[in-house]
PDB file of C-alpha atoms in Angstrom:
ATOM      1  CA  UNK Y1175      -0.991   8.522   3.624  1.00  0.00           C
ATOM      2  CA  UNK Y1176      -2.990   5.825   6.074  1.00  0.00           C
ATOM      3  CA  UNK Y1177      -7.049   6.926   5.488  1.00  0.00           C
ATOM      4  CA  UNK Y1178      -9.924   6.866   8.102  1.00  0.00           C
ATOM      5  CA  UNK Y1179     -11.065   3.078   6.254  1.00  0.00           C
ATOM      6  CA  UNK Y1180      -7.646   1.506   6.848  1.00  0.00           C
ATOM      7  CA  UNK Y1181      -6.078   1.591   3.252  1.00  0.00           C
ATOM      8  CA  UNK Y1182      -2.716   2.702   2.663  1.00  0.00           C
ATOM      9  CA  UNK Y1183      -3.282   5.668   0.277  1.00  0.00           C
ATOM     10  CA  UNK Y1184       0.919   6.351   0.291  1.00  0.00           C
ATOM     11  CA  UNK Y1185       1.228   3.051  -1.324  1.00  0.00           C
ATOM     12  CA  UNK Y1186      -1.909   3.542  -3.876  1.00  0.00           C
ATOM     13  CA  UNK Y1187      -0.982   3.589  -7.554  1.00  0.00           C
ATOM     14  CA  UNK Y1188      -3.462   6.718  -7.627  1.00  0.00           C
ATOM     15  CA  UNK Y1189      -1.263   8.558  -5.165  1.00  0.00           C
ATOM     16  CA  UNK Y1190       1.525   8.065  -7.386  1.00  0.00           C
ATOM     17  CA  UNK Y1191       0.157   9.552 -10.573  1.00  0.00           C
ATOM     18  CA  UNK Y1192       0.683  12.326 -12.011  1.00  0.00           C
ATOM     19  CA  UNK Y1193      -2.111  14.597 -13.692  1.00  0.00           C
ATOM     20  CA  UNK Y1194      -6.010  15.182 -12.686  1.00  0.00           C
ATOM     21  CA  UNK Y1195      -6.626  11.770 -11.931  1.00  0.00           C
ATOM     22  CA  UNK Y1196      -3.990  12.031  -8.777  1.00  0.00           C
ATOM     23  CA  UNK Y1197      -5.636  10.865  -5.726  1.00  0.00           C
ATOM     24  CA  UNK Y1198      -4.399  13.003  -2.760  1.00  0.00           C
ATOM     25  CA  UNK Y1199      -5.276  10.455  -0.465  1.00  0.00           C
ATOM     26  CA  UNK Y1200      -7.762  10.375   2.305  1.00  0.00           C
ATOM     27  CA  UNK Y1201      -7.972  13.551   3.924  1.00  0.00           C
ATOM     28  CA  UNK Y1202      -5.754  15.501   1.386  1.00  0.00           C
ATOM     29  CA  UNK Y1203      -6.343  18.275  -0.434  1.00  0.00           C
ATOM     30  CA  UNK Y1204      -9.028  18.305  -2.901  1.00  0.00           C
ATOM     31  CA  UNK Y1205      -9.698  14.555  -1.823  1.00  0.00           C
ATOM     32  CA  UNK Y1206     -14.010  15.602  -1.725  1.00  0.00           C
ATOM     33  CA  UNK Y1207     -13.359  16.637  -5.349  1.00  0.00           C
ATOM     34  CA  UNK Y1208     -12.385  13.157  -6.130  1.00  0.00           C
ATOM     35  CA  UNK Y1209     -14.728  11.206  -3.592  1.00  0.00           C
ATOM     36  CA  UNK Y1210     -17.777  13.217  -3.034  1.00  0.00           C
ATOM     37  CA  UNK Y1211     -19.382  10.275  -1.824  1.00  0.00           C
ATOM     38  CA  UNK Y1212     -17.108   8.442   0.419  1.00  0.00           C
ATOM     39  CA  UNK Y1213     -19.317   6.352   2.763  1.00  0.00           C
ATOM     40  CA  UNK Y1214     -16.686   5.668   5.176  1.00  0.00           C
ATOM     41  CA  UNK Y1215     -16.046   9.686   5.884  1.00  0.00           C
ATOM     42  CA  UNK Y1216     -20.310   9.803   5.769  1.00  0.00           C
ATOM     43  CA  UNK Y1217     -20.908   7.016   8.295  1.00  0.00           C
ATOM     44  CA  UNK Y1218     -17.709   8.784  10.684  1.00  0.00           C
ATOM     45  CA  UNK Y1219     -19.746  12.044  10.105  1.00  0.00           C
ATOM     46  CA  UNK Y1220     -22.595  10.559  11.971  1.00  0.00           C
ATOM     47  CA  UNK Y1221     -20.826   8.434  14.760  1.00  0.00           C
ATOM     48  CA  UNK Y1222     -17.495   9.250  16.484  1.00  0.00           C
ATOM     49  CA  UNK Y1223     -15.409  11.448  13.932  1.00  0.00           C
ATOM     50  CA  UNK Y1224     -12.608  10.018  14.546  1.00  0.00           C
ATOM     51  CA  UNK Y1225      -9.422   9.834  12.701  1.00  0.00           C
ATOM     52  CA  UNK Y1226      -9.332   6.288  11.566  1.00  0.00           C
ATOM     53  CA  UNK Y1227     -12.020   4.102  12.323  1.00  0.00           C
ATOM     54  CA  UNK Y1228     -10.584   1.540  14.343  1.00  0.00           C
ATOM     55  CA  UNK Y1229     -10.899   4.160  17.193  1.00  0.00           C
ATOM     56  CA  UNK Y1230     -14.741   4.121  16.443  1.00  0.00           C
ATOM     57  CA  UNK Y1231     -16.958   3.172  19.358  1.00  0.00           C
ATOM     58  CA  UNK Y1232     -18.903   1.151  16.949  1.00  0.00           C
ATOM     59  CA  UNK Y1233     -15.637  -0.738  15.606  1.00  0.00           C
ATOM     60  CA  UNK Y1234     -15.732  -3.323  14.503  1.00  0.00           C
ATOM     61  CA  UNK Y1235     -18.637  -2.565  12.273  1.00  0.00           C
ATOM     62  CA  UNK Y1236     -20.462  -4.652   9.475  1.00  0.00           C
ATOM     63  CA  UNK Y1237     -18.272  -3.036   7.228  1.00  0.00           C
ATOM     64  CA  UNK Y1238     -14.850  -4.611   8.600  1.00  0.00           C
ATOM     65  CA  UNK Y1239     -16.738  -7.753   9.729  1.00  0.00           C
ATOM     66  CA  UNK Y1240     -17.428  -8.110   5.905  1.00  0.00           C
ATOM     67  CA  UNK Y1241     -14.277  -7.052   4.560  1.00  0.00           C
ATOM     68  CA  UNK Y1242     -14.137  -6.685   0.805  1.00  0.00           C
ATOM     69  CA  UNK Y1243     -13.666  -9.341  -1.272  1.00  0.00           C
ATOM     70  CA  UNK Y1244     -12.475  -7.220  -4.329  1.00  0.00           C
ATOM     71  CA  UNK Y1245      -9.763  -4.367  -4.516  1.00  0.00           C
ATOM     72  CA  UNK Y1246      -9.961  -1.022  -6.449  1.00  0.00           C
ATOM     73  CA  UNK Y1247      -6.914   0.421  -6.986  1.00  0.00           C
ATOM     74  CA  UNK Y1248      -4.986  -1.217  -3.907  1.00  0.00           C
ATOM     75  CA  UNK Y1249      -5.459  -4.082  -1.740  1.00  0.00           C
ATOM     76  CA  UNK Y1250      -8.127  -4.474   1.330  1.00  0.00           C
ATOM     77  CA  UNK Y1251      -6.531  -7.629   2.517  1.00  0.00           C
ATOM     78  CA  UNK Y1252      -4.131  -5.819   5.097  1.00  0.00           C
ATOM     79  CA  UNK Y1253      -7.166  -3.378   6.183  1.00  0.00           C
ATOM     80  CA  UNK Y1254      -7.650  -5.155   9.648  1.00  0.00           C
ATOM     81  CA  UNK Y1255      -4.304  -6.379   9.970  1.00  0.00           C
ATOM     82  CA  UNK Y1256      -2.732  -2.808   9.381  1.00  0.00           C
ATOM     83  CA  UNK Y1257      -5.416  -1.211  11.989  1.00  0.00           C
ATOM     84  CA  UNK Y1258      -4.429  -3.883  14.589  1.00  0.00           C
ATOM     85  CA  UNK Y1259      -0.697  -2.857  14.247  1.00  0.00           C
ATOM     86  CA  UNK Y1260      -1.704   0.688  14.518  1.00  0.00           C
ATOM     87  CA  UNK Y1261      -4.109   0.141  17.664  1.00  0.00           C
ATOM     88  CA  UNK Y1262      -1.335  -2.113  19.553  1.00  0.00           C
ATOM     89  CA  UNK Y1263       1.858  -0.514  18.431  1.00  0.00           C
ATOM     90  CA  UNK Y1264       0.460   2.927  18.178  1.00  0.00           C
ATOM     91  CA  UNK Y1265      -0.473   5.419  15.548  1.00  0.00           C
ATOM     92  CA  UNK Y1266       3.152   6.971  15.350  1.00  0.00           C
ATOM     93  CA  UNK Y1267       4.797   3.769  14.562  1.00  0.00           C
ATOM     94  CA  UNK Y1268       2.606   2.574  12.247  1.00  0.00           C
ATOM     95  CA  UNK Y1269       2.991   5.629  10.344  1.00  0.00           C
ATOM     96  CA  UNK Y1270       6.596   5.445  10.277  1.00  0.00           C
ATOM     97  CA  UNK Y1271       6.707   1.979   9.223  1.00  0.00           C
ATOM     98  CA  UNK Y1272       4.174   3.388   6.591  1.00  0.00           C
ATOM     99  CA  UNK Y1273       6.307   5.967   5.683  1.00  0.00           C
ATOM    100  CA  UNK Y1274       9.551   3.865   4.966  1.00  0.00           C
ATOM    101  CA  UNK Y1275       7.433   1.759   2.885  1.00  0.00           C
ATOM    102  CA  UNK Y1276       6.391   4.924   0.677  1.00  0.00           C
ATOM    103  CA  UNK Y1277       9.966   5.439   0.568  1.00  0.00           C
ATOM    104  CA  UNK Y1278      10.790   1.980  -1.002  1.00  0.00           C
ATOM    105  CA  UNK Y1279       7.649   2.421  -3.223  1.00  0.00           C
ATOM    106  CA  UNK Y1280       9.306   5.712  -4.749  1.00  0.00           C
ATOM    107  CA  UNK Y1281      12.641   3.943  -4.944  1.00  0.00           C
ATOM    108  CA  UNK Y1282      11.336   0.963  -7.013  1.00  0.00           C
ATOM    109  CA  UNK Y1283       9.275   3.232  -9.054  1.00  0.00           C
ATOM    110  CA  UNK Y1284      12.245   5.861 -10.061  1.00  0.00           C
ATOM    111  CA  UNK Y1285      14.665   3.034 -10.569  1.00  0.00           C
ATOM    112  CA  UNK Y1286      13.450  -0.151 -11.799  1.00  0.00           C
ATOM    113  CA  UNK Y1287      10.013   0.942 -13.534  1.00  0.00           C
ATOM    114  CA  UNK Y1288      10.029  -0.548 -17.278  1.00  0.00           C
ATOM    115  CA  UNK Y1289       6.222   1.695 -17.764  1.00  0.00           C
ATOM    116  CA  UNK Y1290       4.245  -1.373 -16.805  1.00  0.00           C
ATOM    117  CA  UNK Y1291       5.010  -1.871 -13.077  1.00  0.00           C
ATOM    118  CA  UNK Y1292       4.243   0.696 -10.794  1.00  0.00           C
ATOM    119  CA  UNK Y1293       1.148  -0.952 -10.001  1.00  0.00           C
ATOM    120  CA  UNK Y1294       2.859  -4.311  -9.517  1.00  0.00           C
ATOM    121  CA  UNK Y1295       5.203  -2.376  -7.102  1.00  0.00           C
ATOM    122  CA  UNK Y1296       2.063  -0.683  -5.251  1.00  0.00           C
ATOM    123  CA  UNK Y1297       0.552  -3.952  -4.424  1.00  0.00           C
ATOM    124  CA  UNK Y1298       3.983  -5.983  -3.772  1.00  0.00           C
ATOM    125  CA  UNK Y1299       5.326  -3.201  -1.352  1.00  0.00           C
ATOM    126  CA  UNK Y1300       1.558  -2.821   0.650  1.00  0.00           C
ATOM    127  CA  UNK Y1301       1.026  -6.793   0.795  1.00  0.00           C
ATOM    128  CA  UNK Y1302       4.491  -7.904   1.949  1.00  0.00           C
ATOM    129  CA  UNK Y1303       5.717  -7.397   5.600  1.00  0.00           C
ATOM    130  CA  UNK Y1304       8.200  -4.201   5.750  1.00  0.00           C
ATOM    131  CA  UNK Y1305      11.095  -6.801   6.752  1.00  0.00           C
ATOM    132  CA  UNK Y1306      10.594  -8.433   3.594  1.00  0.00           C
ATOM    133  CA  UNK Y1307      10.434  -5.426   1.543  1.00  0.00           C
ATOM    134  CA  UNK Y1308      13.454  -4.671   3.410  1.00  0.00           C
ATOM    135  CA  UNK Y1309      15.417  -8.014   2.482  1.00  0.00           C
ATOM    136  CA  UNK Y1310      14.437  -7.239  -1.127  1.00  0.00           C
ATOM    137  CA  UNK Y1311      15.796  -3.897  -1.494  1.00  0.00           C
ATOM    138  CA  UNK Y1312      19.067  -5.151  -0.023  1.00  0.00           C
ATOM    139  CA  UNK Y1313      19.445  -7.818  -2.760  1.00  0.00           C
ATOM    140  CA  UNK Y1314      18.535  -5.542  -5.364  1.00  0.00           C
ATOM    141  CA  UNK Y1315      21.332  -3.107  -4.177  1.00  0.00           C
ATOM    142  CA  UNK Y1316      23.688  -5.946  -3.973  1.00  0.00           C
ATOM    143  CA  UNK Y1317      22.803  -7.198  -7.184  1.00  0.00           C
ATOM    144  CA  UNK Y1318      21.382  -4.721  -9.522  1.00  0.00           C
ATOM    145  CA  UNK Y1319      24.239  -1.956  -9.242  1.00  0.00           C
ATOM    146  CA  UNK Y1320      25.604  -2.703 -12.975  1.00  0.00           C
ATOM    147  CA  UNK Y1321      24.784   0.816 -14.894  1.00  0.00           C
ATOM    148  CA  UNK Y1322      25.109  -1.126 -17.955  1.00  0.00           C
ATOM    149  CA  UNK Y1323      22.027  -3.553 -17.291  1.00  0.00           C
ATOM    150  CA  UNK Y1324      19.241  -2.182 -19.391  1.00  0.00           C
ATOM    151  CA  UNK Y1325      15.752  -1.168 -17.140  1.00  0.00           C
ATOM    152  CA  UNK Y1326      13.793  -4.204 -18.913  1.00  0.00           C
ATOM    153  CA  UNK Y1327      16.351  -6.525 -17.347  1.00  0.00           C
ATOM    154  CA  UNK Y1328      16.599  -4.837 -13.867  1.00  0.00           C
ATOM    155  CA  UNK Y1329      12.934  -5.095 -13.925  1.00  0.00           C
ATOM    156  CA  UNK Y1330      12.407  -8.088 -14.671  1.00  0.00           C
ATOM    157  CA  UNK Y1331      14.767  -9.272 -12.008  1.00  0.00           C
ATOM    158  CA  UNK Y1332      13.221  -7.268  -8.807  1.00  0.00           C
ATOM    159  CA  UNK Y1333       9.714  -8.283 -10.468  1.00  0.00           C
ATOM    160  CA  UNK Y1334      11.138 -12.015  -9.529  1.00  0.00           C
ATOM    161  CA  UNK Y1335      12.681 -11.107  -6.112  1.00  0.00           C
ATOM    162  CA  UNK Y1336       9.275  -9.907  -5.099  1.00  0.00           C
ATOM    163  CA  UNK Y1337       7.089 -12.550  -6.770  1.00  0.00           C
ATOM    164  CA  UNK Y1338       9.690 -15.049  -5.176  1.00  0.00           C
ATOM    165  CA  UNK Y1339       8.896 -13.470  -1.847  1.00  0.00           C
ATOM    166  CA  UNK Y1340       5.213 -13.581  -2.096  1.00  0.00           C
ATOM    167  CA  UNK Y1341       5.070 -17.207  -3.013  1.00  0.00           C
ATOM    168  CA  UNK Y1342       7.431 -18.234   0.032  1.00  0.00           C
ATOM    169  CA  UNK Y1343       4.587 -16.211   1.967  1.00  0.00           C
ATOM    170  CA  UNK Y1344       1.793 -17.523   0.674  1.00  0.00           C
ATOM    171  CA  UNK Y1345       0.889 -14.064  -0.965  1.00  0.00           C
ATOM    172  CA  UNK Y1346      -0.989 -13.085  -4.138  1.00  0.00           C
ATOM    173  CA  UNK Y1347       0.591  -9.958  -5.262  1.00  0.00           C
ATOM    174  CA  UNK Y1348      -2.667  -9.420  -8.017  1.00  0.00           C
ATOM    175  CA  UNK Y1349      -5.628  -7.392  -7.195  1.00  0.00           C
ATOM    176  CA  UNK Y1350      -8.957  -9.007  -6.670  1.00  0.00           C
ATOM    177  CA  UNK Y1351     -11.728  -8.152  -9.039  1.00  0.00           C
TER     178      UNK Y1351
END
């Protein structure tokens, strides 16, 4: 769920889509059918053939010295800091953090999605630090436990929590187009 190029595939809305447009994540089953011309995979084959670009002897190359200023389905803003965490703390520790974020994302999508918030939650969980996301989930569990509250009100409350935390941290929760 952590790709060769540093994207968190498990936090991407395309990974959490049902049907033929679902992306299995970098290296996942049939990934080559969804993204046959992935330039990062091609580059990796011509260089060190590593599991993650930060392990390549050419890292940081031009691709990472000039990280994309626009996003696709998921933000590229955390790629370098995520690589640093994976390198510094170890890949297993980073994967454990990512797995927890994915678990939280699934919880949000399953319980607080009014049909229009999957991409918002994917981006928010990706952009915010894990401790901030945990704090929000604690707040949700404490204040949104009323089974009589309709999904629209629950969703609005949860979105406000994420937006407030992001504003406090100076993080914009919108993809850059």
